[in-house]
């Protein structure tokens, strides 16, 4: 070990002339000290040298830190070994782009029978190991490993590492199209980075959020995140972040057809990029993009100085990294000059180049541009061919976006519903606690033989107070149910009146064209929206009346299940208030859902009879039945407790008769 390490130090001596004098001097001093030191002192010096040349390719950082790790293990300095291993995994993942080596190193270190005690070191180790899984396209293993890193970071109370865990976990979820989880993790990352005042990573999180919203066509949300990030970047003089923020903003404006704002943001990005020393990567892209913007706006005069810049450094724009952007600029400029043959040549080259692994959105725009060029040349056949390619790809992208959007909002809805259930559950627990408290008070006071009159008065007061609390909690639970219904009505109305009307208008406009796929897509999207809206709030009650709505619901369940439904329903329209009609509808809906999900029945009979004073409702099935008392006392039986609360709201009497393997009879008696 000593000999091999000294050979490495000799190699450093040959490299000193290539480094800045200050670093060279430090390396020279450390080299001399390491040669003279022993064991623990030598390890500390080796660790210092590793940190001095960290991530430097020319100084053989990987070899040096590998020796440091091996020597740390020999001396049983496990925390130092773990920290240096985490650094080397990062080097392989992010500096030299060899994540397979990073993953191999991570697995190799975990395979050693050692007991690292530092939670901070373990959090870093698992964080970078999870990165290796992610870069090797193993998202499930990455998520599991990030969770382990989170556990150690929580033990270490390291909020910065927790910020990275959430940021990178969000990126994994984004890569597998789980936008909801990605957004939640990004927001958590923002909270942690804000606590530790890490401005750079706050901006990274906001940029990630904005780009995720853009990917899902949430342009308004993306703009809000990006505008906040721009204000913060200006305050903290983060010009590099500002360049990317303005550039991404310009791309979004272009997507929504606002060429003027897109051009303005591009110019902002170009001016700020001039103030950054290392601007070589983004500058050619910005130049090409501003030429495209001016060409699309028919302002070739404005693009001239940027075109000359390209001509003066043509090698930079013709290389592998920038050629696609260069070709895109050329095809737009020549088209704006009405040189359609040249534009066609560049457009074909551009599509051939980006077709080898670029984003679908770029291919989509390239197909549309080619169609436009062929149309200008009078070649209708090729114009239609590329326009058809454009619409086919657009439909595919739109379908994916539609699924993402609906999934995102459905997840939000389910999360809200879950939170309401938790509140409901807590209220039910409070009700049970109140009942138990009353029982306990009776037991205590009645078991005592000698009770004074004063104690008796206290007991009465306590019982009355408990009853008042119980009544208050029942009212609260009922108000919660009613609030839920109002929220459902509001949400359904917004979906119908807002999104629904726009989709209906879109459907009507698509019928003006001959694209059957586009017409089918718009109509199916409108149908899906109506289904979601009707599931949230049944419009049939208002449109058809309660009786017809109940019949429609029963027929719908009958149609989609193997259970045979028969019904005998008298007209009960305009007998109850609108609010009571909705609660009755929900009660019957919940009972039918329970039969379908749990009863294992093959036949169900429903009767609704009305006389001058009462409405009698009976729902009977021949299913397996259940233990009513047991189910009622279960905390998870929220559906049955909701039935009871709804029955109380409409001042009705609910009776459930059931036995195991002998079916169930639900009776509801409502006073008119």
Short mmCIF file of C-alpha atoms in Angstrom, two decimals, residues 307-571:
data_model
loop_
_atom_site.label_atom_id
_atom_site.label_comp_id
_atom_site.label_asym_id
_atom_site.label_seq_id
_atom_site.Cartn_x
_atom_site.Cartn_y
_atom_site.Cartn_z
CA UNK A 307 -26.27 35.36 -38.97
CA UNK A 308 -22.89 37.08 -39.44
CA UNK A 309 -21.75 35.73 -36.07
CA UNK A 310 -22.51 32.19 -37.28
CA UNK A 311 -20.67 32.79 -40.56
CA UNK A 312 -17.59 34.01 -38.66
CA UNK A 313 -17.47 30.84 -36.53
CA UNK A 314 -19.07 28.21 -38.73
CA UNK A 315 -17.15 25.28 -37.16
CA UNK A 316 -18.80 25.90 -33.80
CA UNK A 317 -22.28 25.70 -35.31
CA UNK A 318 -21.53 22.75 -37.56
CA UNK A 319 -20.38 20.45 -34.77
CA UNK A 320 -22.40 17.56 -33.37
CA UNK A 321 -23.77 19.49 -30.37
CA UNK A 322 -25.10 22.50 -32.28
CA UNK A 323 -25.82 21.33 -35.84
CA UNK A 324 -29.54 20.63 -35.26
CA UNK A 325 -30.08 24.18 -33.97
CA UNK A 326 -28.00 25.56 -36.88
CA UNK A 327 -30.07 23.68 -39.48
CA UNK A 328 -33.29 24.84 -37.84
CA UNK A 329 -32.10 28.45 -38.08
CA UNK A 330 -31.09 28.02 -41.74
CA UNK A 331 -34.42 26.49 -42.79
CA UNK A 332 -36.39 29.29 -41.11
CA UNK A 333 -34.25 32.09 -42.55
CA UNK A 334 -34.37 30.73 -46.10
CA UNK A 335 -38.12 30.23 -45.82
CA UNK A 336 -38.58 33.81 -44.63
CA UNK A 337 -36.54 34.91 -47.69
CA UNK A 338 -38.86 32.74 -49.86
CA UNK A 339 -35.96 30.59 -51.03
CA UNK A 340 -38.13 27.48 -50.66
CA UNK A 341 -35.76 25.02 -52.40
CA UNK A 342 -32.95 25.80 -49.95
CA UNK A 343 -35.43 25.77 -47.07
CA UNK A 344 -36.58 22.31 -48.17
CA UNK A 345 -32.99 21.03 -48.27
CA UNK A 346 -32.25 22.30 -44.74
CA UNK A 347 -35.62 21.11 -43.42
CA UNK A 348 -34.99 17.55 -44.66
CA UNK A 349 -31.49 17.51 -43.15
CA UNK A 350 -32.91 18.83 -39.88
CA UNK A 351 -35.63 16.16 -39.66
CA UNK A 352 -33.15 13.38 -40.51
CA UNK A 353 -30.83 14.60 -37.76
CA UNK A 354 -33.37 15.07 -34.98
CA UNK A 355 -35.19 11.85 -35.87
CA UNK A 356 -32.30 9.96 -34.26
CA UNK A 357 -33.32 10.29 -30.65
CA UNK A 358 -34.51 13.89 -30.14
CA UNK A 359 -37.62 14.95 -28.28
CA UNK A 360 -40.96 14.17 -29.94
CA UNK A 361 -41.95 17.84 -29.78
CA UNK A 362 -38.99 18.77 -32.02
CA UNK A 363 -39.93 16.08 -34.56
CA UNK A 364 -43.54 17.31 -34.43
CA UNK A 365 -42.51 20.88 -35.29
CA UNK A 366 -40.10 19.66 -38.00
CA UNK A 367 -42.90 17.69 -39.72
CA UNK A 368 -45.20 20.72 -39.63
CA UNK A 369 -42.48 22.94 -41.09
CA UNK A 370 -41.81 20.51 -43.94
CA UNK A 371 -45.51 20.48 -44.76
CA UNK A 372 -45.43 24.29 -44.87
CA UNK A 373 -42.42 24.27 -47.25
CA UNK A 374 -43.99 21.73 -49.61
CA UNK A 375 -47.22 23.74 -49.63
CA UNK A 376 -45.24 26.86 -50.60
CA UNK A 377 -43.65 24.85 -53.44
CA UNK A 378 -47.09 23.68 -54.63
CA UNK A 379 -46.36 20.01 -53.83
CA UNK A 380 -49.71 19.09 -52.24
CA UNK A 381 -48.93 15.35 -51.98
CA UNK A 382 -45.83 15.79 -49.81
CA UNK A 383 -47.43 18.69 -47.95
CA UNK A 384 -50.34 16.42 -46.96
CA UNK A 385 -47.96 13.54 -46.12
CA UNK A 386 -45.97 15.59 -43.62
CA UNK A 387 -49.08 17.32 -42.27
CA UNK A 388 -50.55 13.87 -41.62
CA UNK A 389 -47.33 12.86 -39.83
CA UNK A 390 -47.63 16.04 -37.77
CA UNK A 391 -51.22 15.36 -36.69
CA UNK A 392 -50.52 11.67 -35.96
CA UNK A 393 -47.61 12.55 -33.69
CA UNK A 394 -49.55 15.45 -32.16
CA UNK A 395 -52.45 13.12 -31.31
CA UNK A 396 -50.02 10.70 -29.68
CA UNK A 397 -48.41 13.47 -27.60
CA UNK A 398 -51.85 14.91 -26.76
CA UNK A 399 -53.10 11.49 -25.62
CA UNK A 400 -50.10 11.14 -23.32
CA UNK A 401 -50.59 14.66 -21.95
CA UNK A 402 -54.32 14.06 -21.47
CA UNK A 403 -53.64 10.91 -19.45
CA UNK A 404 -51.04 12.75 -17.36
CA UNK A 405 -53.38 15.67 -16.69
CA UNK A 406 -56.35 13.48 -15.78
CA UNK A 407 -54.12 11.28 -13.60
CA UNK A 408 -52.70 14.34 -11.85
CA UNK A 409 -56.11 15.83 -11.10
CA UNK A 410 -57.57 12.45 -10.17
CA UNK A 411 -54.73 11.98 -7.69
CA UNK A 412 -55.40 15.42 -6.23
CA UNK A 413 -59.09 14.52 -5.94
CA UNK A 414 -58.34 11.15 -4.32
CA UNK A 415 -55.90 12.80 -1.91
CA UNK A 416 -58.53 15.35 -0.92
CA UNK A 417 -61.09 12.58 -0.50
CA UNK A 418 -58.63 10.64 1.66
CA UNK A 419 -58.03 13.70 3.86
CA UNK A 420 -61.78 14.15 4.29
CA UNK A 421 -62.08 10.47 5.25
CA UNK A 422 -59.38 10.93 7.88
CA UNK A 423 -61.28 13.92 9.30
CA UNK A 424 -64.48 11.91 9.23
CA UNK A 425 -62.75 9.04 10.98
CA UNK A 426 -61.47 11.34 13.71
CA UNK A 427 -64.96 12.75 14.22
CA UNK A 428 -66.41 9.24 14.48
CA UNK A 429 -63.77 8.36 17.05
CA UNK A 430 -64.74 11.48 19.00
CA UNK A 431 -68.39 10.41 18.92
CA UNK A 432 -67.52 6.96 20.23
CA UNK A 433 -65.31 8.49 22.91
CA UNK A 434 -68.18 10.73 24.01
CA UNK A 435 -70.53 7.72 24.27
CA UNK A 436 -67.93 5.74 26.21
CA UNK A 437 -67.39 8.67 28.53
CA UNK A 438 -71.11 8.80 29.37
CA UNK A 439 -71.12 5.04 30.05
CA UNK A 440 -68.07 5.28 32.27
CA UNK A 441 -69.62 8.10 34.26
CA UNK A 442 -72.77 6.06 34.85
CA UNK A 443 -70.74 3.04 35.97
CA UNK A 444 -68.64 5.07 38.39
CA UNK A 445 -71.51 6.90 40.04
CA UNK A 446 -74.01 4.03 40.14
CA UNK A 447 -71.45 1.59 41.62
CA UNK A 448 -70.94 3.85 44.59
CA UNK A 449 -73.35 3.14 47.42
CA UNK A 450 -72.90 6.38 49.30
CA UNK A 451 -73.32 9.35 46.99
CA UNK A 452 -74.13 12.73 48.31
CA UNK A 453 -76.72 14.99 46.76
CA UNK A 454 -73.95 17.34 45.63
CA UNK A 455 -72.16 14.51 43.79
CA UNK A 456 -75.49 13.56 42.15
CA UNK A 457 -75.91 17.15 40.90
CA UNK A 458 -72.36 17.06 39.49
CA UNK A 459 -73.16 13.79 37.73
CA UNK A 460 -76.28 15.24 36.08
CA UNK A 461 -74.35 18.29 34.94
CA UNK A 462 -71.54 16.14 33.56
CA UNK A 463 -73.99 13.94 31.66
CA UNK A 464 -75.76 16.94 30.18
CA UNK A 465 -72.43 18.44 29.15
CA UNK A 466 -71.36 15.18 27.49
CA UNK A 467 -74.68 14.98 25.64
CA UNK A 468 -74.25 18.53 24.42
CA UNK A 469 -70.74 17.75 23.21
CA UNK A 470 -72.00 14.57 21.57
CA UNK A 471 -74.80 16.48 19.87
CA UNK A 472 -72.35 19.17 18.78
CA UNK A 473 -70.01 16.56 17.31
CA UNK A 474 -72.89 14.89 15.46
CA UNK A 475 -73.86 18.26 13.99
CA UNK A 476 -70.23 18.83 13.00
CA UNK A 477 -70.07 15.43 11.29
CA UNK A 478 -73.30 16.14 9.42
CA UNK A 479 -72.05 19.60 8.40
CA UNK A 480 -68.87 17.95 7.12
CA UNK A 481 -70.93 15.65 4.88
CA UNK A 482 -73.01 18.58 3.63
CA UNK A 483 -69.86 20.60 2.94
CA UNK A 484 -68.47 17.67 0.96
CA UNK A 485 -71.63 17.64 -1.17
CA UNK A 486 -71.44 21.39 -1.78
CA UNK A 487 -67.79 21.03 -2.82
CA UNK A 488 -68.71 18.22 -5.19
CA UNK A 489 -71.45 20.37 -6.73
CA UNK A 490 -69.01 23.27 -7.14
CA UNK A 491 -66.32 21.08 -8.68
CA UNK A 492 -68.80 19.40 -11.05
CA UNK A 493 -70.18 22.77 -12.11
CA UNK A 494 -66.69 24.16 -12.77
CA UNK A 495 -65.80 21.11 -14.85
CA UNK A 496 -69.07 21.40 -16.80
CA UNK A 497 -69.25 25.17 -17.24
CA UNK A 498 -65.52 25.81 -17.66
CA UNK A 499 -63.56 22.93 -19.14
CA UNK A 500 -66.66 21.24 -20.53
CA UNK A 501 -67.81 24.28 -22.51
CA UNK A 502 -64.34 24.77 -23.97
CA UNK A 503 -64.13 21.11 -24.95
CA UNK A 504 -67.62 21.30 -26.51
CA UNK A 505 -66.51 24.34 -28.54
CA UNK A 506 -63.35 22.48 -29.55
CA UNK A 507 -65.44 19.46 -30.62
CA UNK A 508 -67.69 21.64 -32.78
CA UNK A 509 -64.71 23.30 -34.43
CA UNK A 510 -62.94 20.01 -35.17
CA UNK A 511 -66.03 18.86 -37.10
CA UNK A 512 -65.27 21.63 -39.59
CA UNK A 513 -62.22 19.61 -40.63
CA UNK A 514 -62.03 16.20 -42.28
CA UNK A 515 -59.62 14.69 -39.78
CA UNK A 516 -61.74 11.85 -38.31
CA UNK A 517 -59.10 10.96 -35.72
CA UNK A 518 -59.10 14.51 -34.37
CA UNK A 519 -62.92 14.54 -34.25
CA UNK A 520 -62.96 11.17 -32.45
CA UNK A 521 -60.33 12.33 -29.96
CA UNK A 522 -62.20 15.53 -29.07
CA UNK A 523 -65.53 13.71 -28.68
CA UNK A 524 -64.04 10.95 -26.49
CA UNK A 525 -62.30 13.57 -24.32
CA UNK A 526 -65.61 15.40 -23.85
CA UNK A 527 -67.31 12.11 -22.91
CA UNK A 528 -64.59 11.35 -20.34
CA UNK A 529 -65.01 14.79 -18.78
CA UNK A 530 -68.78 14.31 -18.56
CA UNK A 531 -68.29 10.91 -16.89
CA UNK A 532 -65.97 12.44 -14.26
CA UNK A 533 -68.39 15.34 -13.68
CA UNK A 534 -71.38 13.00 -13.28
CA UNK A 535 -69.44 10.79 -10.86
CA UNK A 536 -68.70 13.82 -8.69
CA UNK A 537 -72.30 15.11 -8.71
CA UNK A 538 -75.31 13.39 -10.34
CA UNK A 539 -77.06 15.89 -12.67
CA UNK A 540 -79.91 13.43 -13.32
CA UNK A 541 -81.77 14.55 -10.16
CA UNK A 542 -82.15 18.10 -11.42
CA UNK A 543 -82.69 17.09 -15.05
CA UNK A 544 -85.04 14.10 -14.66
CA UNK A 545 -86.35 14.24 -11.11
CA UNK A 546 -85.47 12.01 -8.16
CA UNK A 547 -87.59 9.02 -9.25
CA UNK A 548 -86.15 8.82 -12.76
CA UNK A 549 -82.63 9.45 -11.44
CA UNK A 550 -82.93 6.49 -9.02
CA UNK A 551 -84.29 4.27 -11.80
CA UNK A 552 -81.43 5.32 -14.09
CA UNK A 553 -78.86 4.57 -11.37
CA UNK A 554 -80.35 1.11 -10.66
CA UNK A 555 -80.52 0.29 -14.36
CA UNK A 556 -76.91 1.43 -14.77
CA UNK A 557 -75.70 -0.86 -11.97
CA UNK A 558 -77.83 -3.70 -13.38
CA UNK A 559 -76.30 -3.21 -16.82
CA UNK A 560 -72.68 -3.30 -15.65
CA UNK A 561 -72.86 -6.16 -13.11
CA UNK A 562 -73.93 -9.81 -13.10
CA UNK A 563 -76.44 -9.14 -10.30
CA UNK A 564 -80.14 -9.28 -11.32
CA UNK A 565 -81.94 -6.13 -10.12
CA UNK A 566 -85.72 -5.75 -9.89
CA UNK A 567 -87.49 -2.65 -8.63
CA UNK A 568 -90.92 -1.34 -7.77
CA UNK A 569 -90.65 2.42 -7.42
CA UNK A 570 -93.49 4.88 -6.90
CA UNK A 571 -93.13 8.51 -7.91
#
